[in-house]
Amino acid sequence: MESIIQYVKRGKELFDSGKYADAYNEFVEALANLPYSREDDALRNDIVRLIGITEIKLGMYDKAIERLKKLTVGSDSPEVLYYLSLAKYYYSFFENSVEKRLDLLKSALQSALSVYERTKLGSSLIALILAEMGQLDRAEKFAKKSVLARAKIYEVQGRLNEALYEIEKADKGDVDAQIEKAIILAKMGNIGEALVTLNYVEAMEPTNS
């Protein structure tokens, strides 16, 4: 059991350092070496949760959805529901079918609203999802405290100058905000600046390349 704990500890340290692929390997190894026992269910679920969160960081959204969804069976952990919602939101951008993409967003919204109702957390994610669904009035109600969400709403509305002004307020280390900035710049026709911004994102988190 001690070796399992060490795998998890190293994985968390690597995750916090932004070395997500290495962290993922440590968590997977921990799970593979954990003997099946009812007594270890809590530890197993924690490792699965960590793997799912790391899969999101690695862009493995479909796997994260499948893994985190299993954790919701018999449990309604707000954290798990939040990350499940986040994974579905990200994965929706890779869905070519309009109908399937909308279904993903609806499912993500349901989970995010459930978390918000219980914890009052996750309003930014709710706003982002609603904006992608075109429900801008509802999105604005949840976007008040989020620079990223407000910029997304402006982007969807075609108010690109306002979107760029808003996103410039975001922390330079916020990967999602910098990706949104690149999207806005590209829509404005500033492809060169958009690529520079994406290169900056890649330098921060190579897994976003």
PDB file of N, CA and C in Angstrom, residues 2 4 10 13 16 33 95 102 104 139 147 151-153 170 187 199-200:
ATOM      1  N   GLU A   2       2.021   1.172   0.673  1.00  0.00           N
ATOM      2  CA  GLU A   2       2.897   2.335   0.745  1.00  0.00           C
ATOM      3  C   GLU A   2       3.353   2.772  -0.647  1.00  0.00           C
ATOM      4  N   ILE A   4       1.712   2.448  -3.405  1.00  0.00           N
ATOM      5  CA  ILE A   4       0.579   3.093  -4.066  1.00  0.00           C
ATOM      6  C   ILE A   4       0.518   4.558  -3.661  1.00  0.00           C
ATOM      7  N   ARG A  10       3.753  11.288  -5.946  1.00  0.00           N
ATOM      8  CA  ARG A  10       4.576  11.774  -7.052  1.00  0.00           C
ATOM      9  C   ARG A  10       3.696  12.348  -8.167  1.00  0.00           C
ATOM     10  N   GLU A  13       2.561  15.824  -7.274  1.00  0.00           N
ATOM     11  CA  GLU A  13       3.666  16.781  -7.386  1.00  0.00           C
ATOM     12  C   GLU A  13       3.937  17.123  -8.851  1.00  0.00           C
ATOM     13  N   ASP A  16       1.083  19.350 -10.186  1.00  0.00           N
ATOM     14  CA  ASP A  16       1.225  20.726  -9.722  1.00  0.00           C
ATOM     15  C   ASP A  16       2.348  21.460 -10.451  1.00  0.00           C
ATOM     16  N   ASN A  33      -1.629  -1.059  -9.714  1.00  0.00           N
ATOM     17  CA  ASN A  33      -1.017  -1.820  -8.623  1.00  0.00           C
ATOM     18  C   ASN A  33      -1.888  -1.911  -7.379  1.00  0.00           C
ATOM     19  N   GLU A  95     -16.789  17.938 -31.666  1.00  0.00           N
ATOM     20  CA  GLU A  95     -17.937  17.207 -32.201  1.00  0.00           C
ATOM     21  C   GLU A  95     -18.451  17.915 -33.452  1.00  0.00           C
ATOM     22  N   LEU A 102     -24.783  19.850 -29.314  1.00  0.00           N
ATOM     23  CA  LEU A 102     -25.786  20.451 -28.440  1.00  0.00           C
ATOM     24  C   LEU A 102     -26.139  19.519 -27.290  1.00  0.00           C
ATOM     25  N   LEU A 104     -24.152  17.349 -25.919  1.00  0.00           N
ATOM     26  CA  LEU A 104     -23.022  17.404 -24.991  1.00  0.00           C
ATOM     27  C   LEU A 104     -23.102  18.648 -24.115  1.00  0.00           C
ATOM     28  N   ALA A 139     -26.559  33.474 -20.043  1.00  0.00           N
ATOM     29  CA  ALA A 139     -25.107  33.446 -19.834  1.00  0.00           C
ATOM     30  C   ALA A 139     -24.637  34.684 -19.081  1.00  0.00           C
ATOM     31  N   VAL A 147     -14.049  37.264 -16.300  1.00  0.00           N
ATOM     32  CA  VAL A 147     -13.542  37.963 -17.482  1.00  0.00           C
ATOM     33  C   VAL A 147     -13.668  37.067 -18.709  1.00  0.00           C
ATOM     34  N   ALA A 151     -15.927  37.814 -22.049  1.00  0.00           N
ATOM     35  CA  ALA A 151     -15.272  37.906 -23.354  1.00  0.00           C
ATOM     36  C   ALA A 151     -15.890  36.917 -24.340  1.00  0.00           C
ATOM     37  N   LYS A 152     -16.208  35.720 -23.866  1.00  0.00           N
ATOM     38  CA  LYS A 152     -16.833  34.708 -24.722  1.00  0.00           C
ATOM     39  C   LYS A 152     -18.195  35.197 -25.237  1.00  0.00           C
ATOM     40  N   ILE A 153     -18.970  35.811 -24.349  1.00  0.00           N
ATOM     41  CA  ILE A 153     -20.287  36.332 -24.743  1.00  0.00           C
ATOM     42  C   ILE A 153     -20.127  37.403 -25.829  1.00  0.00           C
ATOM     43  N   ALA A 170      -7.571  39.460 -18.271  1.00  0.00           N
ATOM     44  CA  ALA A 170      -7.335  38.150 -17.651  1.00  0.00           C
ATOM     45  C   ALA A 170      -5.870  37.972 -17.278  1.00  0.00           C
ATOM     46  N   LYS A 187     -10.583  35.779 -35.341  1.00  0.00           N
ATOM     47  CA  LYS A 187     -11.846  36.267 -35.912  1.00  0.00           C
ATOM     48  C   LYS A 187     -11.728  37.717 -36.395  1.00  0.00           C
ATOM     49  N   ASN A 199       1.352  30.223 -29.412  1.00  0.00           N
ATOM     50  CA  ASN A 199       2.711  29.785 -29.084  1.00  0.00           C
ATOM     51  C   ASN A 199       3.009  30.031 -27.613  1.00  0.00           C
ATOM     52  N   TYR A 200       2.476  31.129 -27.095  1.00  0.00           N
ATOM     53  CA  TYR A 200       2.629  31.446 -25.671  1.00  0.00           C
ATOM     54  C   TYR A 200       1.930  30.397 -24.814  1.00  0.00           C
TER      55      TYR A 200
END
